[in-house]
């Protein structure tokens, strides 16, 4: 996993924009319609999800190399 | 993970009241990112809004903020700017607020070239009241007050701003977040009336009525239909159908109203007082 | 000492505004108020202030409220139709507690009516023109010098109570020219803008009221980062849907004015010591009434007169006292009958209250009022 994905659950409204624009299918909505990371290993830290999140609920940071 | 733009929000007011997938949150973030980019101070910047979904933005932003009456944000902003010219005054408005009830006020502030940056969140509908047609609802699209499709021709508000005398006019969308941020930041640089139309999605009141209920689909529509200005200029008329241009449409140097009024004060001898 | 000048009532309003510290005016031309805008356009830049001719009455009202929030003392002037257009934002100013003075130089209505003719038809519009429950202060001068003084007072009240104040002029006083000597600087009190008493970090809340129930709302640009809205809000300034906040907020708006009524309510009394009858008037009509009352006195009729300067809040207590003393009250008004209803209410049946209404574009003659006084004394029709 090359990225840290942080989700502020209290802000997420489950609109699905991040899921739709993720090029690697890293994200999905759970049964309560909140975003969850389902395939973190595939994340390329492109930041498309964070960029368009209308609720400032998801943040992606590239991991600093050890 | 803490983002530097967060400091421009009143954290205790978040999450905001907008519906899931509403584009207003994206446009509001673009404004604060433009503010950060240009280094505008929080104590020296005033956010003024009207009434409607867009205009609730002012309550979330950590500046002096003013949530006015429907359509009236721009004259309030004019009064603030003339009273305290050193303040940066930003107006957040919507398509109904700005081009229907506030239409006259909008064109006259542009005519005077008052040094304001007006960001119009265009969601093509009256969201707060539940989905009535606005002067920017596209022709033929449905609304609760246009159940058989709108027959009113919509405004091209950027053309209206240019014709009225605005000295900086641009458009972008909630899909093109970085571009939108740049367009707004460019407005801050202009000393005069700057106008930026931010096309945003309203999945709840507009999308559901017009076969685009998913916010992401509305944003994909923006991605596919918006054409950057240079490419648009080269696009033959038959290929422009359904598409719309984004980018900087107009910029000009013209004396802003506060500067012009300082000269009036000089002529009247008031600068000696 | 200032020299005597021949001056119009409307010009005196503009001079009074400058004296009171008004440095921003936004307006839209409308007869018979336009001279106020014209005089402000000339005077304001001479003192470093600003005048803007806006695109309509709504825009002008918005602009003065914006300028007020940014720390300026502000004025706007209009007449009936423009007054109607401004009502929404008068309510905004009442709710958001923004100091502002609006001059209404009344003319004959309804609608475009008789634009150049005098009237007192906006008495109730001044009180109830905007929607919802809200307080208001309205002052009606009767001389050119008082137009000056009442403007200073109106600006002071707007600032002190953080509320919109209406200067209820009529065309008679607005266009009247009289010899006046204006006061020297310092001669009349001028109320400075209220300031916050603590900083943002000390927990400042813009709508926490002081002991007088008025909040010290910070001006924009002072680092307080406040939120101002026309939605019902709590002490933080942010909207609240709570029934208790709503009730408390609307009650405080009223009580900050009603508590100070004895100070705000001004009137003149003439020949009341031995009066059996009284004429109650306001504005330009008072000039005619005064002449008529003097004429009646010369004929041995024991009639007195009350000239109301403050129309709102209404002088209930004084009228109740008066109604107890006299056997009848005459109310001459240049309208179909507006203030008379308030006087009847306050008199509460203690004596008959008779209306002398005129709404044909002409002002009263002293004889008309004198005849009505005699009819009142005879217990007949007015």
XYZ file of C-alpha atoms in Angstrom:
721
model
C 0.000 0.000 0.000
C 1.581 3.236 -1.091
C -0.970 5.530 0.472
C -2.705 6.420 3.708
C -6.416 6.892 3.199
C -8.168 8.781 5.982
C -11.933 8.984 6.163
C -13.818 11.405 8.428
C -16.920 9.297 8.843
C -18.928 12.068 10.473
C -18.642 14.072 7.263
C -19.333 11.299 4.727
C -22.838 11.389 3.239
C -22.317 8.414 0.960
C -22.819 10.210 -2.338
C -20.519 7.798 -4.153
C -18.526 10.405 -6.076
C -15.209 9.090 -4.728
C -16.180 5.521 -5.598
C -17.137 6.493 -9.144
C -13.981 8.454 -9.888
C -11.482 6.030 -8.329
C -9.542 4.566 -11.274
C -8.548 1.450 -9.293
C -11.794 0.452 -7.539
C -10.248 1.007 -4.133
C -13.432 2.352 -2.563
C -17.011 1.163 -2.104
C -20.066 2.188 -0.119
C -20.908 -0.037 2.830
C -24.408 -1.176 3.767
C -24.926 2.109 5.659
C -23.949 4.028 2.511
C -20.682 5.283 3.935
C -17.433 5.040 2.066
C -15.031 2.234 2.933
C -11.659 1.110 1.626
C -12.099 -2.298 0.013
C -8.859 -2.615 -1.916
C -6.231 -0.386 -0.343
C -3.360 -2.188 -2.022
C -4.564 -0.967 -5.422
C -4.515 2.712 -4.449
C -2.112 4.766 -6.559
C -2.594 7.913 -4.445
C -3.925 9.868 -7.401
C -6.178 11.905 -5.063
C -9.184 11.966 -7.420
C -11.472 10.954 -4.524
C -10.239 13.705 -2.231
C -10.318 16.307 -4.981
C -14.028 15.927 -5.691
C -15.393 14.938 -2.298
C -18.090 17.590 -1.645
C -17.973 16.881 2.086
C -14.185 16.932 2.740
C -14.509 13.447 4.180
C -11.689 11.545 2.456
C -7.970 12.316 2.378
C -5.192 10.494 0.594
C -1.536 10.902 1.462
C 1.358 9.212 -0.258
C 3.321 7.185 2.263
C 6.726 8.622 2.935
C 9.256 5.919 1.974
C 10.884 4.228 4.993
C -3.536 14.284 6.723
C -4.828 17.639 8.079
C -5.302 19.914 5.085
C -4.335 23.555 5.280
C -7.654 24.665 3.724
C -9.497 23.375 6.794
C -8.510 26.477 8.727
C -10.784 28.534 6.487
C -13.822 26.606 7.694
C -15.717 27.009 10.950
C -15.103 23.451 12.047
C -17.979 23.463 14.525
C -20.417 24.209 11.672
C -19.379 21.200 9.555
C -20.658 18.900 8.124
C -22.596 21.288 5.906
C -26.320 21.012 5.243
C -26.109 20.282 1.512
C -27.538 17.016 0.144
C -25.322 13.995 -0.551
C -23.385 14.638 -3.752
C -24.243 18.347 -3.998
C -21.595 20.283 -5.927
C -21.756 23.315 -3.642
C -19.255 21.760 -1.231
C -16.752 21.359 -4.058
C -17.200 24.969 -5.192
C -16.878 26.217 -1.601
C -13.609 24.324 -1.226
C -12.366 25.788 -4.516
C -13.005 29.275 -3.100
C -11.008 28.662 0.076
C -8.212 27.046 -1.900
C -8.095 30.125 -4.128
C -8.060 32.298 -1.000
C -5.140 30.298 0.343
C -3.332 30.424 -2.984
C -3.588 34.207 -3.093
C -2.853 34.612 0.606
C -5.987 36.613 1.432
C -6.189 37.195 5.164
C -9.110 35.793 7.125
C -9.492 39.015 9.070
C -9.485 41.156 5.956
C -11.884 39.203 3.795
C -15.674 39.309 3.874
C -17.924 36.646 2.368
C -21.372 37.872 1.354
C -24.165 35.590 0.164
C -27.822 35.830 -0.804
C -30.511 33.229 -0.171
C -30.699 29.696 -1.468
C -28.561 26.575 -1.262
C -25.402 28.285 -2.540
C -25.777 31.102 -0.076
C -25.594 28.885 2.983
C -21.857 28.652 2.227
C -21.102 31.873 4.102
C -22.007 30.258 7.447
C -19.269 27.647 7.103
C -16.442 29.979 6.198
C -14.264 31.492 8.916
C -14.241 35.139 7.900
C -16.603 38.019 8.520
C -19.617 36.564 6.764
C -22.954 38.018 5.746
C -25.977 35.990 4.746
C -28.260 38.636 3.223
C -31.733 38.550 1.668
C -32.729 36.827 -1.574
C -30.944 38.407 -4.540
C -29.450 41.225 -2.486
C -25.914 40.024 -1.758
C -24.274 42.231 -4.388
C -25.562 45.621 -3.156
C -24.660 44.678 0.440
C -21.190 43.778 -0.852
C -21.006 47.087 -2.727
C -21.720 48.957 0.508
C -19.042 47.009 2.362
C -16.440 47.593 -0.346
C -17.119 51.323 -0.560
C -17.103 51.701 3.215
C -13.894 49.701 3.707
C -12.011 49.463 0.379
C -9.123 47.581 2.012
C -11.351 44.534 2.582
C -11.504 41.719 0.015
C -15.167 41.187 -0.685
C -16.333 37.870 -2.123
C -19.946 37.178 -3.081
C -21.392 33.672 -3.221
C -24.679 33.450 -5.074
C -26.791 31.027 -7.064
C -28.441 31.040 -10.481
C -31.847 32.022 -9.104
C -30.447 34.447 -6.546
C -28.167 36.234 -9.008
C -29.970 36.145 -12.342
C -33.670 36.218 -11.353
C -34.438 38.231 -8.226
C -30.977 39.805 -8.162
C -30.525 40.277 -11.906
C -30.724 44.042 -11.955
C -28.403 44.398 -8.985
C -25.893 42.064 -10.622
C -25.631 43.901 -13.943
C -25.304 47.291 -12.271
C -22.463 46.227 -9.986
C -20.724 44.890 -13.110
C -21.401 48.205 -14.864
C -19.808 50.153 -12.004
C -16.867 47.743 -11.929
C -17.050 47.482 -8.141
C -14.034 45.505 -6.935
C -15.885 42.333 -5.917
C -15.357 38.680 -6.770
C -18.716 37.075 -7.442
C -18.861 33.281 -7.588
C -22.158 31.939 -8.895
C -22.924 28.322 -8.025
C -25.010 27.331 -11.040
C -27.036 24.224 -10.246
C -29.687 25.070 -12.888
C -32.535 24.970 -10.371
C -34.021 26.411 -7.189
C -32.758 23.742 -4.814
C -33.762 25.144 -1.428
C -37.425 25.469 -2.376
C -37.510 22.023 -3.938
C -36.661 22.192 -7.612
C -38.369 25.046 -9.440
C -37.086 26.321 -12.780
C -34.549 29.151 -12.668
C -33.474 31.561 -15.423
C -30.568 29.163 -15.981
C -32.541 25.926 -16.245
C -31.588 24.625 -19.702
C -34.272 24.787 -22.381
C -36.473 21.705 -22.347
C -35.282 20.442 -18.956
C -37.788 19.607 -16.265
C -38.497 21.287 -12.973
C -41.415 21.175 -10.543
C -42.667 24.393 -12.133
C -41.795 23.202 -15.636
C -43.228 19.674 -15.542
C -43.388 19.514 -19.355
C -39.936 21.021 -19.868
C -38.749 24.633 -19.581
C -39.758 26.899 -22.466
C -37.972 29.970 -21.090
C -34.629 30.542 -22.783
C -31.820 30.390 -20.200
C -29.292 33.145 -19.610
C -25.692 32.695 -20.616
C -24.667 34.504 -17.453
C -21.041 34.926 -18.527
C -22.127 36.758 -21.666
C -24.463 38.826 -19.509
C -21.582 39.731 -17.178
C -19.350 40.728 -20.092
C -22.065 42.835 -21.699
C -22.721 44.532 -18.358
C -19.125 45.635 -17.898
C -17.485 43.004 -15.698
C -13.705 43.111 -16.112
C -12.997 39.437 -15.399
C -15.377 36.672 -16.496
C -14.755 32.932 -16.304
C -16.561 29.618 -16.027
C -15.596 26.240 -14.675
C -17.279 23.219 -13.124
C -17.315 21.112 -9.995
C -15.619 18.364 -11.989
C -12.696 20.632 -12.934
C -11.794 21.472 -9.329
C -8.253 22.720 -9.898
C -9.322 24.732 -12.922
C -12.198 26.218 -10.953
C -9.762 27.182 -8.184
C -7.514 28.881 -10.736
C -10.404 30.772 -12.272
C -11.482 32.071 -8.850
C -7.901 32.977 -7.908
C -7.647 34.939 -11.158
C -10.725 36.872 -10.085
C -8.993 37.894 -6.865
C -6.124 39.321 -8.912
C -8.427 41.566 -10.906
C -9.097 44.946 -9.312
C -12.655 45.342 -10.498
C -15.820 43.311 -10.900
C -14.837 39.648 -11.310
C -17.395 37.010 -12.108
C -16.911 33.250 -12.031
C -19.677 30.819 -12.901
C -19.160 27.463 -11.178
C -21.340 24.798 -12.768
C -22.361 22.480 -9.922
C -24.536 19.394 -9.718
C -27.833 19.244 -7.902
C -28.669 15.544 -7.932
C -31.631 15.942 -5.593
C -33.760 18.626 -7.210
C -32.418 18.762 -10.775
C -30.779 15.416 -11.505
C -33.680 13.272 -10.389
C -36.070 15.189 -12.614
C -33.750 14.994 -15.611
C -32.536 11.390 -15.684
C -29.246 12.104 -13.912
C -29.949 11.096 -10.308
C -26.371 10.037 -9.510
C -24.036 12.883 -8.538
C -21.079 11.154 -10.179
C -23.022 10.911 -13.454
C -23.708 14.620 -13.352
C -19.993 15.254 -12.886
C -19.164 12.921 -15.760
C -21.573 14.974 -17.854
C -19.533 18.067 -16.937
C -16.319 16.240 -17.847
C -17.703 15.221 -21.223
C -19.594 18.375 -22.206
C -17.295 21.145 -20.964
C -14.738 22.268 -23.532
C -11.775 24.473 -22.679
C -12.067 27.897 -24.261
C -9.202 27.550 -26.801
C -10.622 24.240 -28.092
C -14.164 25.640 -28.059
C -13.095 28.545 -30.271
C -11.921 26.084 -32.905
C -14.973 23.847 -32.622
C -17.333 24.021 -35.615
C -20.896 25.083 -34.772
C -22.429 21.662 -35.465
C -20.133 20.063 -32.874
C -20.976 22.621 -30.194
C -24.467 21.268 -29.590
C -24.907 20.056 -25.971
C -21.353 21.238 -25.205
C -20.383 24.381 -23.331
C -17.139 26.330 -22.996
C -15.169 26.788 -19.765
C -12.168 28.969 -19.039
C -11.399 32.670 -18.943
C -13.759 34.431 -21.344
C -12.887 38.037 -20.776
C -10.499 40.249 -18.880
C -9.910 43.959 -19.192
C -8.229 46.786 -17.337
C -10.662 49.436 -16.238
C -10.681 51.754 -13.248
C -12.635 50.207 -10.390
C -15.379 52.087 -8.576
C -13.539 52.781 -5.320
C -10.573 54.252 -7.178
C -12.942 56.354 -9.275
C -14.698 57.571 -6.138
C -11.403 58.530 -4.519
C -10.998 60.953 -7.402
C -14.460 62.365 -6.682
C -13.406 62.949 -3.076
C -10.268 64.697 -4.302
C -12.265 66.938 -6.643
C -14.601 67.818 -3.766
C -11.651 68.562 -1.477
C -12.660 65.803 0.951
C -9.180 64.244 0.960
C -7.948 67.225 2.986
C -10.291 66.424 5.877
C -21.586 81.202 15.582
C -23.216 79.774 12.489
C -24.972 82.281 10.240
C -28.657 82.091 9.483
C -29.382 80.320 6.211
C -32.466 79.952 4.078
C -32.820 76.231 3.765
C -35.230 73.564 2.594
C -36.312 70.742 4.904
C -34.765 68.122 2.644
C -31.449 69.995 2.642
C -31.586 70.218 6.422
C -31.905 66.433 6.594
C -28.712 66.069 4.559
C -26.900 68.652 6.708
C -28.110 66.909 9.856
C -26.870 63.575 8.593
C -23.377 64.942 7.984
C -23.428 66.518 11.457
C -24.395 63.167 12.987
C -21.439 61.468 11.311
C -23.161 59.834 8.345
C -20.468 59.098 5.765
C -22.337 56.816 3.382
C -25.523 57.372 1.435
C -27.057 55.164 -1.228
C -30.268 56.191 -2.891
C -32.521 56.286 -5.897
C -34.261 59.424 -7.167
C -37.899 59.823 -6.170
C -40.073 62.884 -5.703
C -40.367 64.565 -3.230
C -37.215 63.257 -1.528
C -34.664 63.748 -4.297
C -33.049 66.897 -2.869
C -31.761 64.803 0.015
C -29.826 62.570 -2.406
C -28.658 65.569 -4.423
C -27.408 67.374 -1.334
C -25.679 64.238 -0.045
C -24.012 63.739 -3.462
C -22.498 67.189 -3.036
C -21.685 67.176 0.672
C -20.416 63.646 1.310
C -17.253 63.719 -0.830
C -16.397 67.077 0.765
C -16.020 65.285 4.094
C -14.416 62.140 2.681
C -17.697 60.215 2.600
C -19.339 58.400 -0.271
C -22.581 58.734 -2.183
C -23.823 56.107 -4.627
C -26.831 56.393 -6.853
C -28.029 52.809 -6.999
C -30.160 51.073 -9.612
C -33.282 50.908 -7.465
C -34.559 51.354 -3.932
C -33.836 47.776 -2.930
C -30.211 48.055 -3.981
C -29.820 51.342 -2.096
C -31.139 49.788 1.073
C -28.784 46.806 0.650
C -25.809 49.092 0.072
C -26.394 51.162 3.208
C -26.770 48.025 5.322
C -23.496 46.656 3.930
C -21.714 49.945 4.611
C -23.170 50.053 8.121
C -21.840 46.565 8.860
C -18.456 47.783 7.675
C -18.568 50.542 10.293
C -20.096 53.593 8.614
C -23.073 55.592 9.776
C -25.550 55.459 6.918
C -28.595 57.159 5.426
C -31.002 56.533 2.552
C -33.979 58.635 1.458
C -37.104 57.818 -0.509
C -40.856 58.359 -0.836
C -43.899 56.060 -0.688
C -43.312 53.659 -3.602
C -39.609 53.395 -2.789
C -40.440 52.943 0.884
C -42.557 49.930 -0.098
C -39.648 48.414 -2.021
C -37.302 48.831 0.919
C -39.541 47.090 3.408
C -37.931 43.658 3.087
C -34.512 45.018 3.991
C -35.893 47.214 6.776
C -36.971 43.924 8.326
C -33.516 42.513 7.639
C -31.961 45.447 9.510
C -34.358 44.936 12.422
C -33.556 41.207 12.626
C -29.799 41.456 12.091
C -29.659 44.636 14.226
C -27.946 46.901 11.734
C -28.009 50.648 12.428
C -29.524 52.573 9.496
C -31.681 55.639 8.939
C -34.250 55.800 6.181
C -35.995 59.046 5.315
C -39.489 58.756 3.831
C -40.752 62.037 2.433
C -44.426 61.125 2.181
C -46.540 61.852 -0.894
C -50.076 60.943 -1.895
C -50.698 57.258 -2.587
C -51.555 54.492 -3.150
C -49.195 53.528 -5.958
C -47.690 56.384 -7.962
C -50.559 58.460 -6.563
C -49.822 62.173 -6.630
C -46.055 62.340 -6.635
C -45.641 66.055 -5.983
C -48.417 66.461 -3.431
C -48.199 66.282 0.352
C -49.588 63.419 2.361
C -49.158 61.632 5.666
C -50.242 58.296 4.308
C -47.217 56.233 5.363
C -47.821 56.313 9.108
C -48.791 52.669 9.161
C -46.296 51.632 6.506
C -43.593 53.028 8.798
C -44.867 50.795 11.582
C -45.991 47.651 9.829
C -44.511 47.796 6.335
C -42.155 44.883 6.712
C -43.318 41.387 7.550
C -43.193 39.826 10.966
C -42.976 41.270 14.439
C -40.333 43.903 14.778
C -39.740 47.180 16.552
C -39.284 50.484 14.789
C -38.571 54.077 15.654
C -40.147 56.818 13.511
C -39.687 60.559 13.977
C -41.705 63.300 12.220
C -40.281 66.842 12.237
C -42.430 69.956 11.689
C -39.858 72.655 10.974
C -36.732 72.877 8.864
C -34.514 73.194 11.919
C -36.216 70.214 13.474
C -35.648 68.241 10.265
C -31.948 68.763 11.006
C -32.252 67.882 14.691
C -34.496 64.887 14.073
C -31.992 63.505 11.585
C -29.219 63.747 14.168
C -31.517 62.087 16.682
C -32.480 59.375 14.180
C -28.832 58.526 13.502
C -28.136 58.483 17.248
C -31.066 56.137 17.918
C -30.112 53.850 15.028
C -26.619 53.506 16.460
C -27.623 53.254 20.088
C -30.373 50.696 19.633
C -28.904 49.042 16.510
C -32.188 49.235 14.696
C -33.582 50.881 11.565
C -34.988 54.354 12.259
C -37.500 56.015 9.949
C -37.468 59.769 9.527
C -41.089 60.272 8.546
C -41.015 63.555 6.645
C -43.852 64.896 4.565
C -43.713 66.961 1.402
C -44.691 70.074 3.355
C -41.620 70.016 5.590
C -39.388 68.499 2.902
C -39.959 71.340 0.467
C -40.495 74.105 2.984
C -37.866 76.847 3.077
C -37.172 78.559 6.374
C -34.522 80.665 7.967
C -32.423 78.403 10.160
C -29.312 78.644 12.249
C -27.637 75.254 12.335
C -25.989 74.069 15.562
C -22.263 74.284 16.086
C -20.231 71.062 16.314
C -20.621 69.695 19.821
C -23.910 71.511 20.417
C -26.004 68.384 19.770
C -24.940 64.989 21.129
C -23.604 62.526 18.554
C -23.655 58.852 19.490
C -20.578 56.855 18.485
C -20.841 53.308 17.077
C -21.014 50.706 19.858
C -17.899 48.568 20.124
C -17.259 45.031 21.396
C -16.058 44.861 24.977
C -13.905 41.760 24.584
C -11.816 40.047 21.952
C -12.520 36.971 19.863
C -10.180 34.894 22.018
C -11.961 36.080 25.151
C -15.117 34.425 23.857
C -16.792 37.349 22.108
C -20.298 36.668 20.813
C -21.724 39.304 18.485
C -25.355 39.052 19.616
C -24.906 38.844 23.374
C -26.940 41.793 24.630
C -25.640 44.377 27.045
C -27.747 45.526 30.004
C -29.788 47.745 27.699
C -30.603 44.610 25.644
C -28.609 45.913 22.673
C -25.668 43.821 21.426
C -22.287 45.308 20.542
C -21.983 43.753 17.100
C -18.425 44.125 15.786
C -17.828 45.935 12.527
C -16.525 43.849 9.631
C -12.782 43.934 9.140
C -11.943 44.134 12.845
C -10.822 40.529 13.204
C -13.925 39.190 14.934
C -15.024 36.989 11.998
C -18.694 37.237 12.851
C -21.661 35.825 10.978
C -24.642 38.062 10.257
C -27.913 36.637 8.964
C -31.579 37.533 8.562
C -32.489 34.098 9.860
C -33.437 34.038 13.524
C -30.137 33.504 15.300
C -28.824 32.975 18.795
C -26.137 34.986 20.570
C -23.418 33.485 18.399
C -25.064 35.014 15.326
C -25.695 31.621 13.723
C -29.184 30.478 12.731
C -31.243 28.598 15.263
C -34.520 26.797 14.672
C -35.252 26.553 18.379
C -38.645 27.830 19.580
C -37.121 29.265 22.739
C -34.355 31.107 20.869
C -36.920 32.476 18.418
C -39.200 33.705 21.173
C -36.363 35.194 23.200
C -34.875 36.912 20.191
C -38.125 38.520 18.997
C -38.955 39.619 22.528
C -35.543 41.212 23.024
C -35.832 43.137 19.735
C -39.044 44.701 21.032
C -37.957 45.246 24.594
C -34.724 47.027 23.747
C -36.939 49.787 22.322
C -39.971 49.592 24.632
C -37.793 49.852 27.734
C -36.420 53.151 26.491
C -39.771 54.577 25.349
C -39.838 57.437 27.835
C -36.572 58.640 26.387
C -37.480 58.100 22.732
C -40.993 59.562 22.768
C -40.881 63.296 22.145
C -43.806 65.667 21.795
C -44.670 69.336 22.325
C -47.640 70.494 24.349
C -49.295 73.860 23.744
C -52.009 75.596 25.804
C -52.922 72.402 27.632
C -53.033 73.818 31.193
C -56.692 74.822 31.048
C -57.674 72.971 27.873
C -61.067 71.300 27.572
C -60.302 70.092 24.052
C -57.104 69.115 22.253
C -55.766 68.798 18.743
C -53.184 66.038 18.240
C -51.039 66.427 15.140
C -47.664 65.638 13.611
C -45.431 66.805 10.759
C -46.347 69.630 8.403
C -50.017 69.630 9.477
C -48.946 70.778 12.946
C -48.027 74.151 11.487
C -51.569 74.749 10.277
C -53.063 73.273 13.438
C -50.996 75.605 15.602
C -52.386 78.610 13.739
C -55.939 77.254 14.047
C -55.579 76.575 17.775
C -54.300 80.108 18.375
C -57.220 81.543 16.412
C -59.687 79.472 18.421
C -58.057 80.560 21.691
C -58.457 84.205 20.688
C -62.185 83.470 20.430
C -62.215 82.078 23.973
C -62.221 78.375 23.112
C -60.188 76.399 25.624
C -58.339 74.224 23.154
C -54.795 72.926 23.460
C -52.513 71.018 21.154
C -50.066 68.128 21.205
C -47.518 67.879 18.444
C -46.032 64.402 18.208
C -42.428 64.264 17.089
C -42.043 60.550 17.795
C -44.696 58.612 15.919
C -43.341 55.146 16.734
C -43.172 53.921 19.403
C -46.535 55.556 19.999
C -47.085 57.967 22.892
C -49.738 55.812 24.570
C -49.220 57.134 28.104
C -49.383 60.781 27.110
C -52.543 60.273 25.031
C -54.179 58.360 27.905
C -53.410 61.289 30.229
C -54.694 63.776 27.696
C -57.922 61.840 27.116
C -58.583 61.921 30.834
C -58.148 65.691 30.932
C -60.095 66.853 27.880
C -63.613 66.349 26.597
C -62.591 65.652 23.021
C -59.558 65.160 20.774
C -59.356 66.288 17.160
C -56.890 64.522 14.842
C -56.294 66.304 11.549
C -54.350 64.070 9.170
C -53.437 64.334 5.495
C -54.719 60.824 4.850
C -57.923 58.799 5.108
C -57.306 58.223 8.813
C -54.257 56.406 10.159
C -52.800 57.772 13.384
C -56.317 58.454 14.641
C -56.729 54.729 15.253
C -53.759 54.696 17.604
C -55.050 57.751 19.414
C -58.484 56.139 19.822
C -56.844 53.013 21.154
C -54.730 54.939 23.666
C -57.640 57.195 24.683
C -59.554 53.997 25.500
C -62.976 55.631 25.443
C -62.152 58.327 28.003
C -63.164 61.016 25.513
C -64.348 61.177 21.907
C -61.580 61.144 19.270
C -62.547 62.784 15.982
C -60.754 62.546 12.674
C -60.361 65.406 10.238
C -59.108 63.670 7.125
C -57.885 65.284 3.912
C -56.486 63.403 0.972
C -57.128 65.566 -2.081
C -53.498 66.770 -2.598
C -54.162 70.065 -0.804
C -52.934 70.985 2.639
C -55.309 72.042 5.421
C -56.196 75.695 5.801
C -56.230 77.075 9.362
C -59.943 77.777 8.898
C -60.711 74.127 8.172
C -59.070 73.020 11.397
C -60.570 75.929 13.341
C -64.063 74.969 12.127
C -63.421 71.357 13.120
C -62.353 72.505 16.589
C -65.597 74.438 16.955
C -67.629 71.448 15.769
C -65.781 69.240 18.242
C -66.649 71.635 21.074
C -70.283 71.698 19.936
C -70.330 67.913 19.956
C -71.366 67.813 16.315
C -69.884 66.395 13.149
C -66.343 67.408 12.310
